Short mmCIF file of C-alpha atoms in Angstrom, two decimals:
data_model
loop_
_atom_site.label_atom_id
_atom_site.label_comp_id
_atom_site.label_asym_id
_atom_site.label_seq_id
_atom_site.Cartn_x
_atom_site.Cartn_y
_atom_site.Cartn_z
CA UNK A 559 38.16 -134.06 3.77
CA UNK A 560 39.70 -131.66 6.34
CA UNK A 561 39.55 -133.96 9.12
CA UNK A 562 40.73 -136.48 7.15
CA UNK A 563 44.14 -134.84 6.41
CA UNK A 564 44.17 -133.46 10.33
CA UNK A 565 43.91 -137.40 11.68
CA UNK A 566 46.87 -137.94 9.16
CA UNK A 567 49.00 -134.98 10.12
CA UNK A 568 48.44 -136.06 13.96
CA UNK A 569 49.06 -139.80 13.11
CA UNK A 570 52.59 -138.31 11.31
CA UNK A 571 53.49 -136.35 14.23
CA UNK A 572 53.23 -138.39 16.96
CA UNK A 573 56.01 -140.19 16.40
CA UNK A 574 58.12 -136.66 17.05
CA UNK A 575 56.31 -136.33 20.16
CA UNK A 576 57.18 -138.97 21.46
CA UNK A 577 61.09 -138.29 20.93
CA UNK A 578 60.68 -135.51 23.96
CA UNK A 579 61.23 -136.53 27.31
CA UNK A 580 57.43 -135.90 27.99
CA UNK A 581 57.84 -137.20 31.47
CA UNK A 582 59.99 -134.09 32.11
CA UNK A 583 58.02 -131.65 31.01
CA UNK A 584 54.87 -130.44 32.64
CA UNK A 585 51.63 -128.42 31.19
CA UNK A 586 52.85 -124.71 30.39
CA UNK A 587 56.48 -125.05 31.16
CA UNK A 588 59.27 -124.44 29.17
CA UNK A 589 61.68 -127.24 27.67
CA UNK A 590 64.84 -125.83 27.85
CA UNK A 591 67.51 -126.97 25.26
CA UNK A 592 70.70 -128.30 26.97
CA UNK A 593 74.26 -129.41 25.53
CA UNK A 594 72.66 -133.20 25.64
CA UNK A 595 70.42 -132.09 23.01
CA UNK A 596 73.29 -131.62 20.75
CA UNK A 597 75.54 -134.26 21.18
CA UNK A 598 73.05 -137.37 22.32
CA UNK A 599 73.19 -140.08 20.10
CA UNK A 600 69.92 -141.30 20.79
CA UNK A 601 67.39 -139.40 18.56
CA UNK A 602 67.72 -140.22 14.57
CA UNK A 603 69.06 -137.59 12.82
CA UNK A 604 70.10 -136.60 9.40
CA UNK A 605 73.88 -137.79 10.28
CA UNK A 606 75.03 -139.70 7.36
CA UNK A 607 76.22 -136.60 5.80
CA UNK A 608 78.24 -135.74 8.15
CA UNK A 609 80.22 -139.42 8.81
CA UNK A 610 83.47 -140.75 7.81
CA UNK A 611 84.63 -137.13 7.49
CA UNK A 612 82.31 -136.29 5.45
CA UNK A 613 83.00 -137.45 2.19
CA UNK A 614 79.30 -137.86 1.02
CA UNK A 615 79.23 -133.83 0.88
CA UNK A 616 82.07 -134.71 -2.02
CA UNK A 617 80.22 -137.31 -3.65
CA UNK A 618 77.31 -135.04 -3.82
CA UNK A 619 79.49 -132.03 -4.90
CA UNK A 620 80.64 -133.99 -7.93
CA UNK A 621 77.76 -135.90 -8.71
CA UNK A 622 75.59 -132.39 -9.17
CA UNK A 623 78.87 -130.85 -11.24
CA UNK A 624 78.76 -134.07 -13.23
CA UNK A 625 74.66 -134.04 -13.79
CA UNK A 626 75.19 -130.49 -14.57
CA UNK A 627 77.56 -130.81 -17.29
CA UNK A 628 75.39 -133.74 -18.56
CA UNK A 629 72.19 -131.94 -18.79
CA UNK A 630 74.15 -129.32 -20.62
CA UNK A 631 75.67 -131.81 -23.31
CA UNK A 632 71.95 -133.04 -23.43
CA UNK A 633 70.69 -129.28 -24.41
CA UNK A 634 73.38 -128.95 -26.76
CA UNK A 635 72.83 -132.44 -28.32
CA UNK A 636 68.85 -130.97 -28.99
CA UNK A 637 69.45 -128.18 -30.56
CA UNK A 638 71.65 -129.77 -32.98
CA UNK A 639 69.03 -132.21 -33.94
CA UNK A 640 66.91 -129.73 -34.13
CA UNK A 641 69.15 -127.67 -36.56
CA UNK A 642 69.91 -130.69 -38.54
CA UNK A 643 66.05 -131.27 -39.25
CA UNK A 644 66.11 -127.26 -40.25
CA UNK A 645 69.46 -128.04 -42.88
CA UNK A 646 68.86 -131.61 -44.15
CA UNK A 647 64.93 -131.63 -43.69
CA UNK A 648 65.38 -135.00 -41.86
CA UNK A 649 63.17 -136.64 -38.79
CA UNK A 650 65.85 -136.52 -36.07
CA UNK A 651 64.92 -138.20 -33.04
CA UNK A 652 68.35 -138.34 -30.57
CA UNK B 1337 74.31 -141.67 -34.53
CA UNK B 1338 70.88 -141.26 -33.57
CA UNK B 1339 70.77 -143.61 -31.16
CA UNK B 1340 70.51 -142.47 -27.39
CA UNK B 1341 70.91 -145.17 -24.99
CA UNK B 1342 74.90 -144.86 -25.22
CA UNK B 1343 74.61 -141.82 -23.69
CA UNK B 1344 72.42 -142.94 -21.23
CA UNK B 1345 74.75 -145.54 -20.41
CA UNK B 1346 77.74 -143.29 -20.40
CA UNK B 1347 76.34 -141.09 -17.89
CA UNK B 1348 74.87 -144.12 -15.56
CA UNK B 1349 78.97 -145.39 -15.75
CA UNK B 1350 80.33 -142.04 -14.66
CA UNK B 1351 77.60 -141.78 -12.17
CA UNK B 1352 78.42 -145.16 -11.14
CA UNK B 1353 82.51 -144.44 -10.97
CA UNK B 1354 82.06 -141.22 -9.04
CA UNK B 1355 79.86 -142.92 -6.69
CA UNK B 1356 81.41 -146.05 -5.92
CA UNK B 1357 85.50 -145.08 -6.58
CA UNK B 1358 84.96 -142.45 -3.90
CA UNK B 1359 83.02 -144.72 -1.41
CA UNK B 1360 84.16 -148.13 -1.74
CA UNK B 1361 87.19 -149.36 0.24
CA UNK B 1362 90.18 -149.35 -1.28
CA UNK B 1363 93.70 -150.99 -0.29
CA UNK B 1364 95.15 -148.84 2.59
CA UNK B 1365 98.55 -147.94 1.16
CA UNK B 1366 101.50 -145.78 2.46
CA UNK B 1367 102.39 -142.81 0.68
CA UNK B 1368 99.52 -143.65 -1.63
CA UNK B 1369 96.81 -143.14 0.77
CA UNK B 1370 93.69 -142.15 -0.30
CA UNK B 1371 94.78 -141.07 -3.90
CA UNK B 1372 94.83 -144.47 -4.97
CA UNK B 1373 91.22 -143.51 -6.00
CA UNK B 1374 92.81 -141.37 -8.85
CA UNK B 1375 93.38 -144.24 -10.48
CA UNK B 1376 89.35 -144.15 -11.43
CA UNK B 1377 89.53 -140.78 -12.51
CA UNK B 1378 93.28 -140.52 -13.93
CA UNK B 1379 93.56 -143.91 -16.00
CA UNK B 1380 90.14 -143.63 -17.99
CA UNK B 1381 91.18 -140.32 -19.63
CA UNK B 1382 94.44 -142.37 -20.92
CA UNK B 1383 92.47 -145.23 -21.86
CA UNK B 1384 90.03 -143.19 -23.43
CA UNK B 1385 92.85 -141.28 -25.06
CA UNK B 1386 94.03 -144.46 -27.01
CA UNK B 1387 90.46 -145.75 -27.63
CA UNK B 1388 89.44 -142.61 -29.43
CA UNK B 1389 92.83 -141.88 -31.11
CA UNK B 1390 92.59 -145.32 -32.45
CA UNK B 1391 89.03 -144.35 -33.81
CA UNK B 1392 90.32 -141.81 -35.45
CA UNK B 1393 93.12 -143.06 -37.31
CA UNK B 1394 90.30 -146.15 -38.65
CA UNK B 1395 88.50 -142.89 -39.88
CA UNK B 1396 91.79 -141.63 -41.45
CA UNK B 1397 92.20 -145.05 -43.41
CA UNK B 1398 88.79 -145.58 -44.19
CA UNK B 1399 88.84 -141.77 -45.70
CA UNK B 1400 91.90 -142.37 -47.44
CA UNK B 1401 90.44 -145.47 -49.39
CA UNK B 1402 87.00 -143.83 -50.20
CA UNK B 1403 87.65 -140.10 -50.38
CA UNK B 1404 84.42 -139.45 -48.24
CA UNK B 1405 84.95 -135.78 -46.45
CA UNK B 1406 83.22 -137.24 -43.75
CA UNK B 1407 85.15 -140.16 -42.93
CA UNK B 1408 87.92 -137.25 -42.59
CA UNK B 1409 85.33 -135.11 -40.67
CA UNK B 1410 84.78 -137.96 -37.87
CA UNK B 1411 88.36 -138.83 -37.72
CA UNK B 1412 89.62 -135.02 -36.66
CA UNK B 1413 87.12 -134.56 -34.31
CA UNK B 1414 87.76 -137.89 -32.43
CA UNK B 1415 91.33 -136.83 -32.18
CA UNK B 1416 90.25 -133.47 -31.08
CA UNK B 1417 88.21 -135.12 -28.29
CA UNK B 1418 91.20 -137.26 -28.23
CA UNK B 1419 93.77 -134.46 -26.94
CA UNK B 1420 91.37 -133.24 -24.68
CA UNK B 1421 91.42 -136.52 -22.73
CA UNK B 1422 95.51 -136.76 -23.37
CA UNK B 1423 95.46 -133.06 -21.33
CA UNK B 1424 93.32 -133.94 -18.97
CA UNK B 1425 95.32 -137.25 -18.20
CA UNK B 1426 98.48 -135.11 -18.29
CA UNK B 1427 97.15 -132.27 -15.75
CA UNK B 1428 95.86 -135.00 -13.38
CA UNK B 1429 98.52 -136.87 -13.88
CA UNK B 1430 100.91 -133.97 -12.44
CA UNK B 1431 98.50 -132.97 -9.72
CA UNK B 1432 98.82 -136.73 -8.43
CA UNK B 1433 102.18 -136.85 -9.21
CA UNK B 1434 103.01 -133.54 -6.89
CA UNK B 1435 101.51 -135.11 -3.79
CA UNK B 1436 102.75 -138.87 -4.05
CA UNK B 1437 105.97 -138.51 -6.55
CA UNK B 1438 106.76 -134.82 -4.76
CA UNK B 1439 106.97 -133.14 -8.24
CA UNK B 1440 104.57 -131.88 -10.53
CA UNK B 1441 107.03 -132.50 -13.27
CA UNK B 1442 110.06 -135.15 -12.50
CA UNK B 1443 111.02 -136.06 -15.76
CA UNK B 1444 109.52 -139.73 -15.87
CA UNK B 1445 109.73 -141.79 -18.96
CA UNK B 1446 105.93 -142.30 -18.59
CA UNK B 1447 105.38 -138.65 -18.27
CA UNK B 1448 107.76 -136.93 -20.75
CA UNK B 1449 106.51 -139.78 -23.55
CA UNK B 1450 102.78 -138.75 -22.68
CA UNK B 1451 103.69 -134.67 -23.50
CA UNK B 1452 106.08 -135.76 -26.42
CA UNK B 1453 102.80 -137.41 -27.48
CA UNK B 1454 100.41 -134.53 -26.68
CA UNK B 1455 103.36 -132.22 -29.11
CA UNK B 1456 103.15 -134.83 -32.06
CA UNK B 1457 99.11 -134.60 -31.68
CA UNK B 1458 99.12 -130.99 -31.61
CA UNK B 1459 101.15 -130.25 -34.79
CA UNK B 1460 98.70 -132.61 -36.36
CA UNK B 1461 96.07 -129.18 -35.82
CA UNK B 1462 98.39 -126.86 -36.79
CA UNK B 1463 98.90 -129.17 -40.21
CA UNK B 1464 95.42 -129.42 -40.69
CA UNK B 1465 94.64 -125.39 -40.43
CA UNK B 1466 97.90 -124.60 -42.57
CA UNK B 1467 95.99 -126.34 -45.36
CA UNK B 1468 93.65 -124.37 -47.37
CA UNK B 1469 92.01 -127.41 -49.78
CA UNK B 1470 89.65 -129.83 -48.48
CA UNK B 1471 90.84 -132.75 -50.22
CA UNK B 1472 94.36 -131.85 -49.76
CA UNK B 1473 94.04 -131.20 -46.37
CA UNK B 1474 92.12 -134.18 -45.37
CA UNK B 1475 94.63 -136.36 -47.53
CA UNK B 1476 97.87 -135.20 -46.18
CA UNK B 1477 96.36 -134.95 -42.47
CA UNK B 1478 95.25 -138.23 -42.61
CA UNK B 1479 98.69 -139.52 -43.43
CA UNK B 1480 100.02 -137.66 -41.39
CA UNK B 1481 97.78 -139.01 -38.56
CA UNK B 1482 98.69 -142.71 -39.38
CA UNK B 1483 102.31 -141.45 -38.32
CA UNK B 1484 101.31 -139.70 -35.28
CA UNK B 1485 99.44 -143.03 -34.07
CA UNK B 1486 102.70 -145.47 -35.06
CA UNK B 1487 104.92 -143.20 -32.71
CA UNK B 1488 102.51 -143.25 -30.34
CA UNK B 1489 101.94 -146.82 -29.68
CA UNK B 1490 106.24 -146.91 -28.72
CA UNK B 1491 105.98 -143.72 -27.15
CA UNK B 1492 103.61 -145.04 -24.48
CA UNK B 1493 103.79 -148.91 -24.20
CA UNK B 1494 107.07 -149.57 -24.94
CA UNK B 1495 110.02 -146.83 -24.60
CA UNK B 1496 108.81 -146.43 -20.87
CA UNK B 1497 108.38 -149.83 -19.86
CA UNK B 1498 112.20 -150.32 -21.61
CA UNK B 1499 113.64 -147.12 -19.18
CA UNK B 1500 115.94 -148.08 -16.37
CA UNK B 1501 113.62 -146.74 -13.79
CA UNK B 1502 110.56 -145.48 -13.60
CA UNK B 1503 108.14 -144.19 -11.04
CA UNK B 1504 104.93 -144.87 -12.94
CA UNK B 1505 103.36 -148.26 -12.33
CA UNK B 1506 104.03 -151.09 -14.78
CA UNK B 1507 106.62 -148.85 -16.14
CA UNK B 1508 110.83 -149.93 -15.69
CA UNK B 1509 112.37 -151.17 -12.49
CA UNK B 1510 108.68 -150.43 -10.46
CA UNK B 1511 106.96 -153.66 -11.02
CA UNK B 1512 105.77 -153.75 -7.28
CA UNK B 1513 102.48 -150.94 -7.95
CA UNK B 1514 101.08 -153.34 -10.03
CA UNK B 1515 98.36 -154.23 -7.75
CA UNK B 1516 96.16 -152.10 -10.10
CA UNK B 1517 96.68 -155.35 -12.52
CA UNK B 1518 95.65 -157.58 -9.41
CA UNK B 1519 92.99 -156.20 -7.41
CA UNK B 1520 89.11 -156.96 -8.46
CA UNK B 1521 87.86 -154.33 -6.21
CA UNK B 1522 89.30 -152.14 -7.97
CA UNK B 1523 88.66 -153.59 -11.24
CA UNK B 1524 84.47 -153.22 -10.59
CA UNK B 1525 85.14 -149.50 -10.93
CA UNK B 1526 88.17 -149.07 -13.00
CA UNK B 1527 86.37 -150.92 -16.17
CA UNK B 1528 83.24 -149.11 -15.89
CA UNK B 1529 84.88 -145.98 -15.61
CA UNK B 1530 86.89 -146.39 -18.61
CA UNK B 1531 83.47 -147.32 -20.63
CA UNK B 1532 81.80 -144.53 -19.02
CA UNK B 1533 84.33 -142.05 -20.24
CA UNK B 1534 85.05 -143.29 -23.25
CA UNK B 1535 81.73 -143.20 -24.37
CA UNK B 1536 81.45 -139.93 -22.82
CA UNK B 1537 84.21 -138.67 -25.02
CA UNK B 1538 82.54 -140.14 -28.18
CA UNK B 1539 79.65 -138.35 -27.81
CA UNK B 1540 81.35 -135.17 -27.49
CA UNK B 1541 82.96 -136.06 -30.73
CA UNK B 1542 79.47 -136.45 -32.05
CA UNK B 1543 78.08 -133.49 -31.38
CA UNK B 1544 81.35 -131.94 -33.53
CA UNK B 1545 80.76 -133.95 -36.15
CA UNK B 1546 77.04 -133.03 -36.50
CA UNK B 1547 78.43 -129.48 -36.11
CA UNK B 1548 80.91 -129.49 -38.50
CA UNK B 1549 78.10 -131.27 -41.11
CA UNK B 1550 75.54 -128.40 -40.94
CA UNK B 1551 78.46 -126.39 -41.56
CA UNK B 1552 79.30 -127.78 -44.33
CA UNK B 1553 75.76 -128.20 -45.60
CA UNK B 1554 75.37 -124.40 -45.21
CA UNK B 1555 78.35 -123.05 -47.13
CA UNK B 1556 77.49 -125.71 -49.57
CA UNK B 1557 74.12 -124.00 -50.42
#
């Protein structure tokens, strides 16, 4: 079972080897980070975020204020039905 | 009432709204500029203003030819929910109007109709809680409330759209905004979002109601 998940977690990370310049580095030297590291557009990153001036942070600001409120109105809405059932002795199922 | 998928689908439409009026493109006007997306957030509250307002005063009539408290009961609490929207729509109304009209408060037909509005709403509370029997209360409240939604309809639809000028779209001599009428683009959000919140609003009305009913049941016993 062990080697199993080993072979997987190689086969995963190969693919992020492969991003280095291996060519560049040799056996027991240091890769040293330059500015092209930063700014290259080359290697995938999370970016999306951080486009058209960011205005998915916003989205996702609101969006987790909205689902917050929501799940809140959702708590309140169960306790009520379960406080009905108490006062009218009713099956409430909302 | 004890039916959930409405609020499902209320929160998938706001969901929807927030998602798509902030991302989607939008007509690139001056002045405007990328406040036009208000118009997703702004316009439902009014909408949903009118739709629950006109809720409630079909719950004032109905209670007025039964006599059923709770017909009064649902009625209240929709306009409750009602003024909430109307101040929302008001305060949103000025924050947009303070960055595109220059003025949180310039006097516009549209806007000085909306608060006169808001005033006739809120001495329909202050009626209601000056009242001290149920049936009297609910009676003269709900007549009342009949009143309040006659001088609305003018107040909003038609005094404005009658004033010589007007900054507010579709309102007096400023019949060039009304792109909002025209555009689909904007339409795909604007009509969702209005559902969304409407529905959104009705279900905070609910949960009153259902509030107000165990109250009731309790002092009853």
């Amino acid at each position: 079972m062990k080697k199993i998940i080993f072979a997987l977690l190689f086969i995963v990370s190969v693919p992020s080897f492969s991003q280095v310049n291996l060519d560049k580095i040799k056996a027991g030297e240091k890769y040293e980070i330059t500015e092209n590291d930063y700014t290259n557009k080359s290697v995938d990153m999370a970016d999306m975020m951080r486009e058209n001036g960011k205005i998915y942070v916003v989205v996702g600001v609101i969006v987790i204020i909205f689902l917050g409120i929501t799940f809140y109105a959702i708590r309140i809405d169960r306790k009520l039905s379960k406080i009905e059932g108490e006062v009218f002795g009713e099956k409430v199922n909302s | 009432m004890k039916k959930v998928w409405w609020k499902v689908l209320a929160v998938l439409l706001i969901l929807y709204t927030i998602i798509t009026g902030l991302l989607l493109g939008v007509p690139r006007l001056a002045i405007l500029n990328e406040t036009i997306r208000n118009l997703h957030f702004h316009v439902p509250m009014w909408f949903g203003m009118i739709i629950m307002l006109t809720g409630s005063v079909v719950y004032s009539i109905k209670y007025l030819r039964t006599g059923k408290l709770d017909f009064d009961t649902k009625s209240v609490e929709l306009a409750k929910t009602g003024i909430l929207f109307c101040i929302l729509g008001l305060l949103t109304g000025m924050l947009w109007a303070k960055f595109t009209w220059s003025e949180w408060w310039s006097g516009d037909p549209k806007q000085n109709a909306a608060a006169i509005c808001l005033l006739i709403y809120l001495a329909y509370l202050v009626l209601r809680n000056s009242l001290q029997d149920e049936q009297q209360r609910a009676r003269i409240s709900s007549v009342y409330s009949i009143f309040a939604y006659a001088a609305m309809i003018p107040l909003l639809f038609i005094l404005p759209r009658m004033a010589e000028s007007s900054l507010h779209p579709g309102n007096g001599g400023n019949p060039a905004l009304n792109f909002f009428d025209s555009d689909d683009q904007l339409k795909m959000v604007l009509y969702p979002a209005v559902i969304g919140w409407t529905l959104m609003g009705v279900w905070l009305a609910e949960l009153r109601v259902r509030y107000r009913r165990i109250e009731k049941a309790l002092e009853e016993n």
